[in-house]
CSV table of C-alpha atoms and ligand atoms in Angstrom, one decimal:
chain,number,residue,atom,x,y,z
A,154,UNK,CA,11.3,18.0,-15.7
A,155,UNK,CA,12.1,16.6,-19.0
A,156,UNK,CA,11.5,13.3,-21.1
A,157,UNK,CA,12.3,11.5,-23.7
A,158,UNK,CA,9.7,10.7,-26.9
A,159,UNK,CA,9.5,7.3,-26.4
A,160,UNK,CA,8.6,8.1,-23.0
A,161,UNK,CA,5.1,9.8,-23.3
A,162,UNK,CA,2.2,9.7,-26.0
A,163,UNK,CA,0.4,12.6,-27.2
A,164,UNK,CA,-3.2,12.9,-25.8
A,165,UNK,CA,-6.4,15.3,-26.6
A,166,UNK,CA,-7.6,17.9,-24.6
A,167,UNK,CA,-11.9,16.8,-24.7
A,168,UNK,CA,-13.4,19.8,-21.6
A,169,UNK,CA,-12.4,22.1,-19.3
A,170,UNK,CA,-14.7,23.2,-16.6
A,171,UNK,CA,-14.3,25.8,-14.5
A,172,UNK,CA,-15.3,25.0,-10.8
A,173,UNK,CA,-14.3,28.6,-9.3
A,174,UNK,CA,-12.0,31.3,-10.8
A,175,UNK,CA,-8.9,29.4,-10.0
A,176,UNK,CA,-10.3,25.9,-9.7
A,177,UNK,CA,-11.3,23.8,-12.5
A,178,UNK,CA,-11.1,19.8,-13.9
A,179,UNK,CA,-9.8,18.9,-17.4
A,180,UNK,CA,-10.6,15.8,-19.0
A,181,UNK,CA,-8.1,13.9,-21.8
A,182,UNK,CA,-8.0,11.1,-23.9
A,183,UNK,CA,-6.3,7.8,-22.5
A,184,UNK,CA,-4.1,6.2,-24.2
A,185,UNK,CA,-5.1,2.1,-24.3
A,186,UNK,CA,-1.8,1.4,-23.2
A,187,UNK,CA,-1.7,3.5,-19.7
A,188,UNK,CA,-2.4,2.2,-16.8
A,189,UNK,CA,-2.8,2.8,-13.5
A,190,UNK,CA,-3.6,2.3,-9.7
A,191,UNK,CA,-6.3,4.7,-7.8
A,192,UNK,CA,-4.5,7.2,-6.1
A,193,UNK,CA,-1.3,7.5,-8.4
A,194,UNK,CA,-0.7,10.4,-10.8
A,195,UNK,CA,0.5,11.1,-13.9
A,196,UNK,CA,3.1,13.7,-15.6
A,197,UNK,CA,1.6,15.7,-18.2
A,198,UNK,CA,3.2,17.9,-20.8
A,199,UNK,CA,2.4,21.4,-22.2
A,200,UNK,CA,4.3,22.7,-25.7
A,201,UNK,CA,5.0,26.3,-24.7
A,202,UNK,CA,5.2,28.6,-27.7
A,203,UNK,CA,9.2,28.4,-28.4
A,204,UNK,CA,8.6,24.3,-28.3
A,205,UNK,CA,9.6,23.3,-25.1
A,206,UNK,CA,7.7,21.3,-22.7
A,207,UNK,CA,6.4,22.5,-19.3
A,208,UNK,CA,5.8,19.0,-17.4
A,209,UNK,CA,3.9,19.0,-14.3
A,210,UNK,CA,2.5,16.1,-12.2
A,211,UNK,CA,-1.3,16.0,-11.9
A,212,UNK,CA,-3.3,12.9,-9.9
A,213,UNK,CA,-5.8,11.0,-11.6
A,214,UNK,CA,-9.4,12.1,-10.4
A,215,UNK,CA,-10.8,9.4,-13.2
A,216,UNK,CA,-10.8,5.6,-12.1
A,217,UNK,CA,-8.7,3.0,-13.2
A,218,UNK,CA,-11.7,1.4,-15.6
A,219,UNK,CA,-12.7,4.8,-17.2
A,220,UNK,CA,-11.4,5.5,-20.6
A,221,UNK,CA,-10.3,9.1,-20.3
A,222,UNK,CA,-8.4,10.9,-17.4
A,223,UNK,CA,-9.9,13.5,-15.3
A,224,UNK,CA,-7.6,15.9,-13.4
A,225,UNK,CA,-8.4,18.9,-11.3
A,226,UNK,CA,-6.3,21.9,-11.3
A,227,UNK,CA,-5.7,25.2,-9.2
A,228,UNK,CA,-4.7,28.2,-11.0
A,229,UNK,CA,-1.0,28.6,-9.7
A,230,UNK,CA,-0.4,32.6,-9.6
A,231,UNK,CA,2.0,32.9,-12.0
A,232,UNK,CA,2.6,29.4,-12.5
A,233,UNK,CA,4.1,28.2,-15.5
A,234,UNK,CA,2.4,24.8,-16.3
A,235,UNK,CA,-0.9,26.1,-15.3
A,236,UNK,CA,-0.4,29.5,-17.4
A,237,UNK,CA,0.3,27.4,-20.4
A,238,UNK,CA,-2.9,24.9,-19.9
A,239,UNK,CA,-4.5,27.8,-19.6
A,240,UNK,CA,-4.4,28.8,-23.5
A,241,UNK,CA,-5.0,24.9,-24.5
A,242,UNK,CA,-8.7,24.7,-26.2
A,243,UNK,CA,-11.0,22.0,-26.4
A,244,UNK,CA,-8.7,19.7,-29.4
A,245,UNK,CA,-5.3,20.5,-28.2
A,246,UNK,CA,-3.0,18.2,-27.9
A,247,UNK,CA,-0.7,17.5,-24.1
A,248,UNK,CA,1.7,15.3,-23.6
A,249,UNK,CA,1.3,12.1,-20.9
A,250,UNK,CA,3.9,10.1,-19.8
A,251,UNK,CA,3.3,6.2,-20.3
A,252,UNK,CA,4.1,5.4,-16.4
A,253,UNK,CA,1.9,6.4,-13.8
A,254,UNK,CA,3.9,7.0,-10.7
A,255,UNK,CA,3.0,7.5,-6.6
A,256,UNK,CA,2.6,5.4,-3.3
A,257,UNK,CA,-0.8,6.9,-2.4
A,258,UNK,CA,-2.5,3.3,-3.0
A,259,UNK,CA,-4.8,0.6,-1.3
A,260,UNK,CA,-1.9,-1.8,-1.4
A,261,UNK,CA,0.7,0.4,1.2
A,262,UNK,CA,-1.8,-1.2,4.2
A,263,UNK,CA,-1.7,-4.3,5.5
A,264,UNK,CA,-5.3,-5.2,7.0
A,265,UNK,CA,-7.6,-2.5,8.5
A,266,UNK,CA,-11.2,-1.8,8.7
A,267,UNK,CA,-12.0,1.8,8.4
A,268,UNK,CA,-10.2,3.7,5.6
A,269,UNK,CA,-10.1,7.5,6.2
A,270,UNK,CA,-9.2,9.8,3.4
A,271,UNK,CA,-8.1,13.3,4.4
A,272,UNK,CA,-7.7,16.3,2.0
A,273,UNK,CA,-7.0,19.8,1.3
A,274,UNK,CA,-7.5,21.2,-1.5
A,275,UNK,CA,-7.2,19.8,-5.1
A,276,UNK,CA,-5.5,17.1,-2.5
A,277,UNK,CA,-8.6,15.5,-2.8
A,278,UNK,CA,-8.2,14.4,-6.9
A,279,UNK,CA,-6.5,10.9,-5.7
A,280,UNK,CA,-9.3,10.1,-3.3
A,281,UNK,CA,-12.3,11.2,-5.7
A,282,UNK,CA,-10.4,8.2,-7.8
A,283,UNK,CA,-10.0,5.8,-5.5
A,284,UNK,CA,-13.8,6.0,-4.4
A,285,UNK,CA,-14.8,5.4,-7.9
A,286,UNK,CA,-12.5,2.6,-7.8
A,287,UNK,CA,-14.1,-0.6,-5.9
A,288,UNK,CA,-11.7,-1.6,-3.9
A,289,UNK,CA,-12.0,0.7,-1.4
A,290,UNK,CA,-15.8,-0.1,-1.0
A,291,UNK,CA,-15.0,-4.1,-1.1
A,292,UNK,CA,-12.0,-4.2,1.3
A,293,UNK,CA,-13.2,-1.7,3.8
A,294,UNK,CA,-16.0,-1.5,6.5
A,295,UNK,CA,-16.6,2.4,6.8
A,296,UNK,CA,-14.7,5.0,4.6
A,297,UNK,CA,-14.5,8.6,6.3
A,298,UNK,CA,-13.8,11.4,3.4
A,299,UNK,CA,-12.5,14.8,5.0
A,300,UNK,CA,-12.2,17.3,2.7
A,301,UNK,CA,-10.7,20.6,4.2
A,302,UNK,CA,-11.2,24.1,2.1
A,303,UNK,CA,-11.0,27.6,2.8
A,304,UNK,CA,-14.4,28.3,1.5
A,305,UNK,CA,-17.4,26.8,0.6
A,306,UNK,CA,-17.1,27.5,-2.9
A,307,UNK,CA,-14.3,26.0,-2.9
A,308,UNK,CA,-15.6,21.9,-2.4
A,309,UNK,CA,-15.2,20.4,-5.5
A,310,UNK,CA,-17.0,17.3,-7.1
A,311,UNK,CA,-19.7,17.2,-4.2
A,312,UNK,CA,-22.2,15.9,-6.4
A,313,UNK,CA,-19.9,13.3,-8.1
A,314,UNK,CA,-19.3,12.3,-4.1
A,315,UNK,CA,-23.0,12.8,-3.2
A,316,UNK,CA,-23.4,10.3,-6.0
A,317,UNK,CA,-21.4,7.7,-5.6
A,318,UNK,CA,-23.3,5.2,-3.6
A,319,UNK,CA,-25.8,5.0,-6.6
A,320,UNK,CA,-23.5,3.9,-8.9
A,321,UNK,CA,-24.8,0.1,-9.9
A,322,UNK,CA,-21.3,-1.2,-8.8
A,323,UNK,CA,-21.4,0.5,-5.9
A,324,UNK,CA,-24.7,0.5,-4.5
A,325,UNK,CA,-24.0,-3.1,-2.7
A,326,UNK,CA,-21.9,-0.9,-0.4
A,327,UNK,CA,-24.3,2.0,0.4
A,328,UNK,CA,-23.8,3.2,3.6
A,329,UNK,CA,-19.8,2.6,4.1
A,330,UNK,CA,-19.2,6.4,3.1
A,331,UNK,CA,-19.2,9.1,5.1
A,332,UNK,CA,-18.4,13.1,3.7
A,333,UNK,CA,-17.3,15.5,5.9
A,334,UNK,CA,-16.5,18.7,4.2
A,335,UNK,CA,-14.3,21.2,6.4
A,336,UNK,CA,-14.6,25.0,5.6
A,337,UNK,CA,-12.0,26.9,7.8
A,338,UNK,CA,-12.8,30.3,6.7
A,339,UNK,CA,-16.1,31.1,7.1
A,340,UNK,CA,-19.5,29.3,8.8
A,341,UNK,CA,-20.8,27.0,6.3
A,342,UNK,CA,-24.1,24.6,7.2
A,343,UNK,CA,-23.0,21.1,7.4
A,344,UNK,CA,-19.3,21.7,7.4
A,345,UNK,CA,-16.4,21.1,10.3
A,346,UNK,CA,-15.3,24.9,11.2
A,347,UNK,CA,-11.4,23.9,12.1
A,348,UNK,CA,-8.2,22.8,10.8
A,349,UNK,CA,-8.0,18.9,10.3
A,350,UNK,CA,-5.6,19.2,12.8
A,351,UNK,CA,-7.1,20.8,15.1
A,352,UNK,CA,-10.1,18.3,14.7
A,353,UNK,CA,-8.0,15.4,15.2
A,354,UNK,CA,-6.2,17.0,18.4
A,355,UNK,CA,-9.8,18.2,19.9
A,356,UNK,CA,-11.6,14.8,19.2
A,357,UNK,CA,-14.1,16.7,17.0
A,358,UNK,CA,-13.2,15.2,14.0
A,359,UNK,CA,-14.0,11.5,15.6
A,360,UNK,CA,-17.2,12.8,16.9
A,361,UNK,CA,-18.5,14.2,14.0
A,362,UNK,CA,-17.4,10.7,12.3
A,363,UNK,CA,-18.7,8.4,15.3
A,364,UNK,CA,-15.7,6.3,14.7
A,365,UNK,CA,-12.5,6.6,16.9
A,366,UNK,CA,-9.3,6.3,16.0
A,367,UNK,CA,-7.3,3.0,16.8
A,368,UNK,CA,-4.1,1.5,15.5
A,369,UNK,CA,-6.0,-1.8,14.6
A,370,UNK,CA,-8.7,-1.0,12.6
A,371,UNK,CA,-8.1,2.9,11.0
A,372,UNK,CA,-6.0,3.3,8.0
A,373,UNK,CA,-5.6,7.1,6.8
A,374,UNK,CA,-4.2,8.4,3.9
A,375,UNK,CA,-3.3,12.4,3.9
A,376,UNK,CA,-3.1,14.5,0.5
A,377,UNK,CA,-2.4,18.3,0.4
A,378,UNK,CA,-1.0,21.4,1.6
A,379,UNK,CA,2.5,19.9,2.8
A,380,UNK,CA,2.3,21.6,6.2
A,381,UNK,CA,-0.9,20.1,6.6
A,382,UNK,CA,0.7,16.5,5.8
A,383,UNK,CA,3.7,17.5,8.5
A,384,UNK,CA,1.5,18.7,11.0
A,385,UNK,CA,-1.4,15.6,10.7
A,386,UNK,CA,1.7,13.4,11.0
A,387,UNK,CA,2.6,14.7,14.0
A,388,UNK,CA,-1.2,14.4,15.6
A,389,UNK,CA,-1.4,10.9,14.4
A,390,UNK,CA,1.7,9.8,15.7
A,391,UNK,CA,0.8,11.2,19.2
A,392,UNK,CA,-2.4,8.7,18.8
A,393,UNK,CA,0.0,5.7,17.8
A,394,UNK,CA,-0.8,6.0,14.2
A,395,UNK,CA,2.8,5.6,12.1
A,396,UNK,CA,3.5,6.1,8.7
A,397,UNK,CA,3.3,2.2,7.2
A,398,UNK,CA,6.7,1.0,5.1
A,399,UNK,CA,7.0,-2.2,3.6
A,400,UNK,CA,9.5,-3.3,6.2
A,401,UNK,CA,6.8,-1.9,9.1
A,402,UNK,CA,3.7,-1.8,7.8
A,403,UNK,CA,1.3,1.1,10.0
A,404,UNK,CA,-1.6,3.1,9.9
A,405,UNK,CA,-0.8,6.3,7.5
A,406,UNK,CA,-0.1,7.3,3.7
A,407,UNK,CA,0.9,10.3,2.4
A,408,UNK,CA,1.1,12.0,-0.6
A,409,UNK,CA,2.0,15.8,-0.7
A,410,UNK,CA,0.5,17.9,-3.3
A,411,UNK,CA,2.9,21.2,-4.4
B,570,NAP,P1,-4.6,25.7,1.4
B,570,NAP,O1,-3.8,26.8,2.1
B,570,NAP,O2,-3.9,24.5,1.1
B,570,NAP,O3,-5.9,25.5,2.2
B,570,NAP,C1,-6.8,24.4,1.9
B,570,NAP,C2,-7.2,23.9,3.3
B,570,NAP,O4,-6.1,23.4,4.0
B,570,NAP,C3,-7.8,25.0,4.2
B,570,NAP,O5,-8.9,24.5,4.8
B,570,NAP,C4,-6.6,25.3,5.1
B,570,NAP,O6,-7.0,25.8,6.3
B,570,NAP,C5,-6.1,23.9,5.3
B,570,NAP,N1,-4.7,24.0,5.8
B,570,NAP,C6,-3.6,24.7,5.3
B,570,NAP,N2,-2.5,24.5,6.1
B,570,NAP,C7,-2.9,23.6,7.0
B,570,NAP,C8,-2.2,22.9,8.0
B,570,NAP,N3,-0.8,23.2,8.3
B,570,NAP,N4,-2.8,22.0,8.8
B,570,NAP,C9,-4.1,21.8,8.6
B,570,NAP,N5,-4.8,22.3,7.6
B,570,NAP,C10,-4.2,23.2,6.8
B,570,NAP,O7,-5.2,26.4,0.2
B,570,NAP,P2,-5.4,26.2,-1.4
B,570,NAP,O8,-6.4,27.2,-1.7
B,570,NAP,O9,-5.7,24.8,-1.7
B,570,NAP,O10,-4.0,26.5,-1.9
B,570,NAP,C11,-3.3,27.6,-1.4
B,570,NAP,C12,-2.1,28.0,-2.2
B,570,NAP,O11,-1.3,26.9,-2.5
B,570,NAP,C13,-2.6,28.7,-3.4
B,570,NAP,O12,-2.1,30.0,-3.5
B,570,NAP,C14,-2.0,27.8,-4.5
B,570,NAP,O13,-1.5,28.6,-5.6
B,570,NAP,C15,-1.0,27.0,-3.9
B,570,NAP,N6,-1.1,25.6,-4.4
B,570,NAP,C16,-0.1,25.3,-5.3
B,570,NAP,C17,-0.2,24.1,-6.0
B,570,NAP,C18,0.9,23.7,-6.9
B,570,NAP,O14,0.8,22.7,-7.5
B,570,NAP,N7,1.9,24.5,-7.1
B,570,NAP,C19,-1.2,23.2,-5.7
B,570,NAP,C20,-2.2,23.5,-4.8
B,570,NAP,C21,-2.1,24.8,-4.2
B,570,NAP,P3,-6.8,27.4,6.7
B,570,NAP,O15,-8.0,28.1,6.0
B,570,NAP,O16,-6.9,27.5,8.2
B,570,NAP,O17,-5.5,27.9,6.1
């Protein structure tokens, strides 16, 4: 990936924390001038040694209103961009494209009363900004979160989630979340024990929710592993939920993540 100067700003690095060996979040400066819609991500830059640029495209976990940018990051084994942000301190400088880009927003459905938001992974970086967004909270009457990992120690921003509804321009909406965490590799106390597929295809993942499906009210979006985003599809279209297009607009948005 490549760009032009007038095309990005330079911004400064400001923390790194480390969530698990190859998880962790970086937050940057935001430049006054960026802007963008929960759920779309950004390209950012890293200056290798010889001077070129590794880009690499990274989804907001920070809300719209906030003045920096969170993102959240897996340690790519061997990866190039991540090897590089790797040796960035605290007061580096990285590189951030001026457009935001992606489709993974509140404005792809057309009505709808129950949003539900299903993630693996770091997949779950564009919904952690979208529910510190309010729009979400406003528009819809129950918001199911469905966050799919292999371990336990792998769930990231539970508290920041756990937290949410005591935001002061949230707190009107208490109640409308629901967090389901989904550990697929070991037992885990208060966790779903399957695939999200295999949820959705059992009926354990509405049970555990105490909502159904239906093509009228449920709106879904779907960020992760790309198989998993295939595969959900496919269970969702066997239960009448489509993909929604602006010329048809359905139940489902997508957003694959590597
Ligand atoms: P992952 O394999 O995506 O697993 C995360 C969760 O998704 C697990 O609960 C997993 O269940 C589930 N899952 C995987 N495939 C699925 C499917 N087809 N249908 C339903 N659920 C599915 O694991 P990860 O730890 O987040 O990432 C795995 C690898 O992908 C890492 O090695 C990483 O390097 C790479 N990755 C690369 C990037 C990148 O930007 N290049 C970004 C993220 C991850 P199971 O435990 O049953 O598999």
């Amino acid at each position: 990936m490549t760009a032009s100067a007038d095309k990005f700003t330079a911004q400064t690095l400001l923390d790194v924390q480390p969530l698990t060996p190859n998880l962790f979040s970086l937050r940057v400066t935001r430049d006054p001038g960026f802007r963008f819609r929960a759920g779309q991500f950004a390209r950012l830059g890293v200056t290798k040694a010889d001077g070129s640029v590794v880009w690499r495209a990274y989804s907001m976990v920070s809300a719209p209103h906030d003045e920096f940018l969170d993102f959240f990051s897996i340690v790519v084994p061997d990866g190039e961009f991540t090897s590089e942000l790797s040796r960035l301190k605290v007061g580096d400088s990285l590189l951030i494209e001026r457009q935001a880009y992606g489709y993974l927003t509140l404005d792809r459905f057309v009505g709808g009363r129950d949003l539900w938001l299903l993630a693996t992974g770091t997949g779950v970086a564009p919904f952690v900004s979208l529910l510190q967004d309010f729009e979400a909270w406003e528009r819809f009457d129950s918001i199911k979160l469905v966050y799919s990992v292999r371990e336990a120690k792998e769930l990231a921003y539970v508290d920041l989630i756990g937290g949410l509804e005591q935001r002061d321009y949230l707190a009107e909406f208490a109640g409308k979340l629901q967090f389901i965490p989904v550990v697929t590799r070991q037992a885990h106390p208060g966790a779903l024990n399957a695939r999200i597929t295999t949820l959705i295809e059992t009926g354990e993942l509405e049970r555990a929710a105490g909502l159904a499906f239906s093509t009228e009210h449920s709106r879904i979006m779907l960020c992760g592993n790309p198989e998993m985003i295939d595969d959900t599809r496919k269970a969702l279209k066997a239960r009448d939920l489509q993909l929604s297009l602006s010329r048809r607009p359905g139940q489902v948005a997508v957003e694959t993540y590597w």
